[in-house]
Coordinates of C-alpha atoms and ligand atoms in Angstrom, one line a residue:
M246 CA -21.5 20.8 -19.8
E247 CA -24.4 18.6 -19.1
S248 CA -22.6 15.5 -19.6
N249 CA -19.9 16.8 -17.5
R250 CA -22.1 17.3 -14.3
R251 CA -23.4 13.8 -14.7
E252 CA -20.0 12.4 -14.9
I253 CA -19.0 13.9 -11.8
E254 CA -22.5 13.0 -9.9
V255 CA -21.8 9.3 -10.8
M256 CA -17.9 9.6 -9.4
A257 CA -19.3 11.1 -6.2
N258 CA -21.9 8.4 -5.9
I259 CA -19.2 5.8 -6.6
L260 CA -17.0 7.1 -4.2
S261 CA -19.7 7.6 -1.6
S262 CA -20.6 4.2 -1.9
N263 CA -16.9 2.9 -1.8
D264 CA -16.6 4.8 1.6
R265 CA -19.4 3.5 3.1
Q266 CA -18.2 0.0 2.5
A267 CA -14.7 1.1 3.7
D268 CA -16.1 2.0 7.0
L269 CA -17.8 -1.3 7.4
N270 CA -14.4 -3.0 6.5
R271 CA -12.6 -0.9 9.0
A272 CA -15.1 -1.9 11.7
H273 CA -14.5 -5.5 10.7
F274 CA -10.8 -5.1 10.9
R275 CA -11.2 -3.2 14.4
K276 CA -13.4 -6.1 15.6
S277 CA -10.8 -8.8 14.5
N278 CA -8.1 -6.8 16.1
C279 CA -6.0 -6.6 12.9
L280 CA -4.1 -3.9 11.5
A281 CA -4.9 -3.4 7.7
I282 CA -2.5 -1.4 5.5
N283 CA -3.0 -0.5 1.6
V284 CA 0.5 -0.6 -0.2
I285 CA 0.5 1.6 -3.3
G286 CA 3.1 2.4 -5.7
S287 CA 3.5 2.5 -9.6
P288 CA 4.0 -0.8 -11.6
G289 CA 7.6 -2.1 -10.7
A290 CA 8.0 0.0 -7.7
G291 CA 9.1 -2.8 -5.6
K292 CA 5.6 -3.5 -3.8
T293 CA 5.9 -7.4 -3.8
T294 CA 9.5 -7.4 -3.4
L295 CA 9.2 -5.4 -0.1
L296 CA 6.9 -7.8 1.1
E297 CA 8.8 -10.8 0.1
K298 CA 11.7 -9.4 2.3
T299 CA 9.8 -8.4 5.0
L300 CA 7.4 -11.2 5.6
P301 CA 10.0 -13.4 7.2
L302 CA 10.8 -10.7 9.8
L303 CA 7.4 -10.0 10.5
M304 CA 6.3 -13.8 10.7
L305 CA 8.6 -14.3 13.8
N306 CA 6.5 -12.1 15.9
M307 CA 2.9 -11.9 14.4
Q308 CA 0.6 -13.8 11.9
V309 CA 0.1 -12.0 8.5
G310 CA -2.1 -12.2 5.8
V311 CA -2.1 -10.7 2.3
I312 CA -4.2 -9.5 -0.5
E313 CA -2.9 -9.3 -3.8
G314 CA -4.6 -7.1 -6.3
D315 CA -3.6 -7.4 -9.9
I316 CA -5.2 -6.4 -13.1
F317 CA -5.2 -10.0 -14.6
T318 CA -2.7 -12.6 -13.3
S319 CA -1.7 -14.5 -10.0
K320 CA 2.0 -13.9 -10.4
D321 CA 2.4 -11.6 -7.3
A322 CA -0.1 -13.9 -5.3
D323 CA 2.1 -17.2 -6.3
R324 CA 5.3 -15.6 -5.0
I325 CA 3.7 -14.4 -1.7
A326 CA 2.3 -18.0 -1.3
A327 CA 5.7 -19.1 -1.1
Y328 CA 6.1 -17.8 2.3
K329 CA 3.4 -19.8 3.7
V330 CA 1.0 -17.0 4.8
P331 CA -2.6 -16.9 3.8
V332 CA -2.9 -14.9 0.5
I333 CA -5.7 -14.1 -1.7
Q334 CA -5.6 -12.7 -5.2
I335 CA -8.1 -10.3 -6.5
N336 CA -8.0 -9.6 -10.2
T337 CA -9.6 -6.4 -11.3
G338 CA -10.1 -7.5 -14.7
G339 CA -8.6 -4.2 -16.3
G340 CA -9.6 -2.0 -13.3
C341 CA -6.8 0.3 -12.1
H342 CA -7.3 0.0 -8.5
L343 CA -8.8 -1.9 -5.7
D344 CA -12.1 -0.7 -4.1
S345 CA -13.8 -1.8 -0.7
K346 CA -16.4 -4.3 -2.0
M347 CA -13.6 -6.3 -4.0
V348 CA -11.7 -6.6 -0.4
N349 CA -14.9 -7.2 1.6
K350 CA -15.8 -10.3 -0.7
V351 CA -12.4 -11.9 0.1
L352 CA -12.3 -10.9 4.0
P353 CA -14.0 -14.5 5.2
E354 CA -11.1 -16.1 3.6
F355 CA -9.2 -15.2 6.4
E356 CA -11.8 -15.5 9.2
G357 CA -10.5 -17.5 12.0
K358 CA -6.9 -17.3 11.2
G359 CA -6.0 -14.8 13.9
I360 CA -4.5 -12.5 11.6
D361 CA -2.5 -9.6 13.2
L362 CA -1.6 -7.5 10.2
L363 CA -3.5 -7.7 6.7
I364 CA -1.2 -6.4 4.0
I365 CA -3.4 -5.3 0.8
E366 CA -1.1 -4.7 -2.4
N367 CA -2.9 -2.4 -4.6
V368 CA -2.8 -2.7 -8.3
G369 CA 0.3 -0.8 -9.5
N370 CA -0.8 2.7 -10.0
L371 CA 0.0 5.9 -8.2
V372 CA -2.8 7.8 -9.1
C373 CA -6.3 5.9 -9.1
P374 CA -5.7 4.0 -5.6
A375 CA -5.4 7.2 -3.8
D376 CA -9.1 7.9 -4.1
F377 CA -10.3 4.6 -2.8
D378 CA -10.6 3.8 1.0
L379 CA -10.4 0.0 1.2
G380 CA -10.9 0.3 5.1
E381 CA -7.1 0.3 6.1
A382 CA -5.7 1.7 9.0
F383 CA -3.5 4.1 6.6
K384 CA -1.8 3.9 3.2
V385 CA 1.9 2.7 2.4
I386 CA 3.6 4.3 -0.9
V387 CA 6.5 2.3 -2.4
L388 CA 8.5 4.5 -4.6
S389 CA 11.4 3.5 -6.5
I390 CA 13.8 6.2 -6.4
V391 CA 14.7 5.3 -10.2
E392 CA 11.5 7.0 -11.1
G393 CA 12.9 10.4 -10.4
D394 CA 12.8 13.1 -7.8
D395 CA 10.0 14.9 -9.3
K396 CA 7.3 12.1 -8.5
P397 CA 6.0 13.6 -5.4
A398 CA 5.3 16.9 -6.7
K399 CA 3.7 15.6 -9.7
Y400 CA 1.4 12.9 -7.8
P401 CA 0.6 14.8 -4.5
V402 CA -2.7 13.2 -3.6
I403 CA -1.4 10.1 -2.8
F404 CA 1.4 11.8 -0.5
R405 CA -1.0 13.6 1.1
N406 CA -3.3 10.5 1.9
A407 CA -0.4 8.2 3.2
K408 CA 1.1 7.5 6.6
V409 CA 4.4 6.3 5.3
V410 CA 6.4 6.1 2.5
V411 CA 9.2 3.6 1.7
L412 CA 11.7 5.0 -1.1
N413 CA 13.2 1.9 -2.5
K414 CA 16.0 0.8 -4.9
M415 CA 18.4 3.1 -2.7
D416 CA 21.3 0.7 -4.0
L417 CA 20.7 2.4 -7.5
E418 CA 21.0 5.8 -6.4
A419 CA 24.7 6.2 -7.8
L420 CA 23.3 5.3 -11.1
T421 CA 20.7 7.8 -11.5
D422 CA 20.3 11.7 -11.6
V423 CA 17.9 11.5 -8.4
N424 CA 18.5 14.4 -6.0
M425 CA 17.3 12.8 -2.8
D426 CA 17.1 16.2 -0.9
N427 CA 14.5 17.3 -3.3
M428 CA 13.0 14.2 -3.1
R429 CA 12.6 14.4 0.8
Q430 CA 11.9 18.2 0.7
D431 CA 8.9 17.4 -1.6
I432 CA 7.4 14.7 0.1
L433 CA 7.5 16.7 3.5
A434 CA 6.3 19.8 1.7
I435 CA 3.1 18.0 0.7
N436 CA 2.8 15.9 4.0
P437 CA 4.7 17.2 7.0
D438 CA 3.7 14.1 9.1
I439 CA 4.8 11.4 6.8
R440 CA 7.3 8.9 7.8
I441 CA 9.9 8.1 5.1
F442 CA 11.9 5.0 5.0
E443 CA 14.9 4.6 2.5
V444 CA 15.3 0.9 1.6
S445 CA 16.9 -1.3 -0.9
C446 CA 15.2 -4.5 -1.3
R447 CA 18.5 -5.8 -3.3
N448 CA 21.0 -5.2 -0.6
G449 CA 18.8 -5.1 2.6
N450 CA 19.7 -1.8 3.8
G451 CA 16.7 -0.1 5.7
L452 CA 14.6 -3.2 5.6
E453 CA 14.9 -3.6 9.7
E454 CA 13.9 0.0 10.8
W455 CA 11.0 -0.3 8.2
T456 CA 10.0 -3.7 9.7
S457 CA 10.6 -2.8 13.4
W458 CA 8.3 0.4 12.6
L459 CA 5.6 -1.5 11.2
K460 CA 5.6 -4.2 14.0
Q461 CA 5.3 -1.2 16.5
E462 CA 2.5 0.2 14.6
V463 CA 0.6 -3.5 14.8
G464 CA 1.4 -3.3 18.6
N465 CA -0.1 0.2 19.0
Y466 CA -3.1 -0.9 17.1
Q467 CA -3.7 -3.7 19.1
N468 CA -3.3 -1.9 22.3
N469 CA -5.9 0.6 21.7
Ligands
LIG39 N1 17.8 -3.1 -8.1 C1 16.6 -3.1 -7.0 N2 15.6 -3.7 -7.7 C2 14.7 -3.7 -7.2 C3 14.3 -3.5 -5.8 N3 13.1 -4.1 -5.3 C4 12.7 -4.5 -6.3 N4 13.5 -4.5 -7.5 C5 13.1 -5.1 -8.6 O1 12.1 -4.6 -9.4 C6 11.4 -5.2 -10.1 C7 9.9 -5.1 -9.8 O2 9.4 -5.5 -8.5 P1 8.1 -5.8 -7.9 O3 8.3 -6.3 -6.4 O4 7.6 -7.0 -8.7 O5 7.3 -4.5 -8.2 P2 5.7 -4.1 -7.9 O6 5.7 -2.9 -7.4 O7 5.2 -5.2 -7.3 O8 5.1 -4.2 -9.7 P3 3.6 -4.5 -9.6 O9 3.0 -5.4 -8.7 O10 3.8 -5.0 -11.2 O11 3.0 -3.0 -9.7 C8 11.9 -6.3 -10.0 O12 12.6 -6.9 -11.0 C9 12.4 -6.5 -8.5 O13 13.7 -7.3 -8.4 C10 15.5 -2.9 -5.2 O14 15.4 -2.4 -4.1 N5 16.7 -2.4 -6.0
LIG40 MG1 3.5 -6.4 -7.3

């Protein structure tokens, strides 16, 4: 009982220290007029692929920077570097999520580059990143529909905290038993204000709508 209480206290301290640094990061982004977004999803949901498909569209209008969170490798950062955008790898060395201090450490790398949009790809995980504010303007969930329509109801915290969800791999819908009506209803029951995009990074469907929305978000942020 006593040790349980101590664990809860330690966790609360970690979270409040994380939140303080996240607020400082947010102030830094505001001052730099840079919209920062935190992209979260299970391993293999298609986060990096979504970036690969949208970067060429975004780069026509703005300067984009990317932070790649990964447990060990630089595989995702290497993929993004091919698009000639500033990209920084953060390896958590086993940790299941990024935190605001890790992000703060790499911010000087983007200094003076005029970044309008900073995309932070979190470690592949639908649970742990939900509790760790990085100082982003909002969270983006990437959910592969192949994972099943029960996932929003089973992992509600992240859906409650996100502004937008990209339902990816729509090209595979016919090959699965996913019920898209249930999926949408469950997401909206958790968060009625969340924006839902249905895309396929494989055939390109829906990417234009998602990218236009994101460009508009950058414009709204920079004009406020
Ligand atoms: N069929 C299909 N496959 C996709 C789609 N999007 C991504 N994939 C594939 O899904 C696999 C995983 O994609 P990634 O982009 O690496 O996934 P991720 O979410 O970044 O994974 P982690 O960084 O490891 O968490 C790759 O083989 C992609 O080619 C899609 O829309 N349709
Ligand atoms: Mg990835």
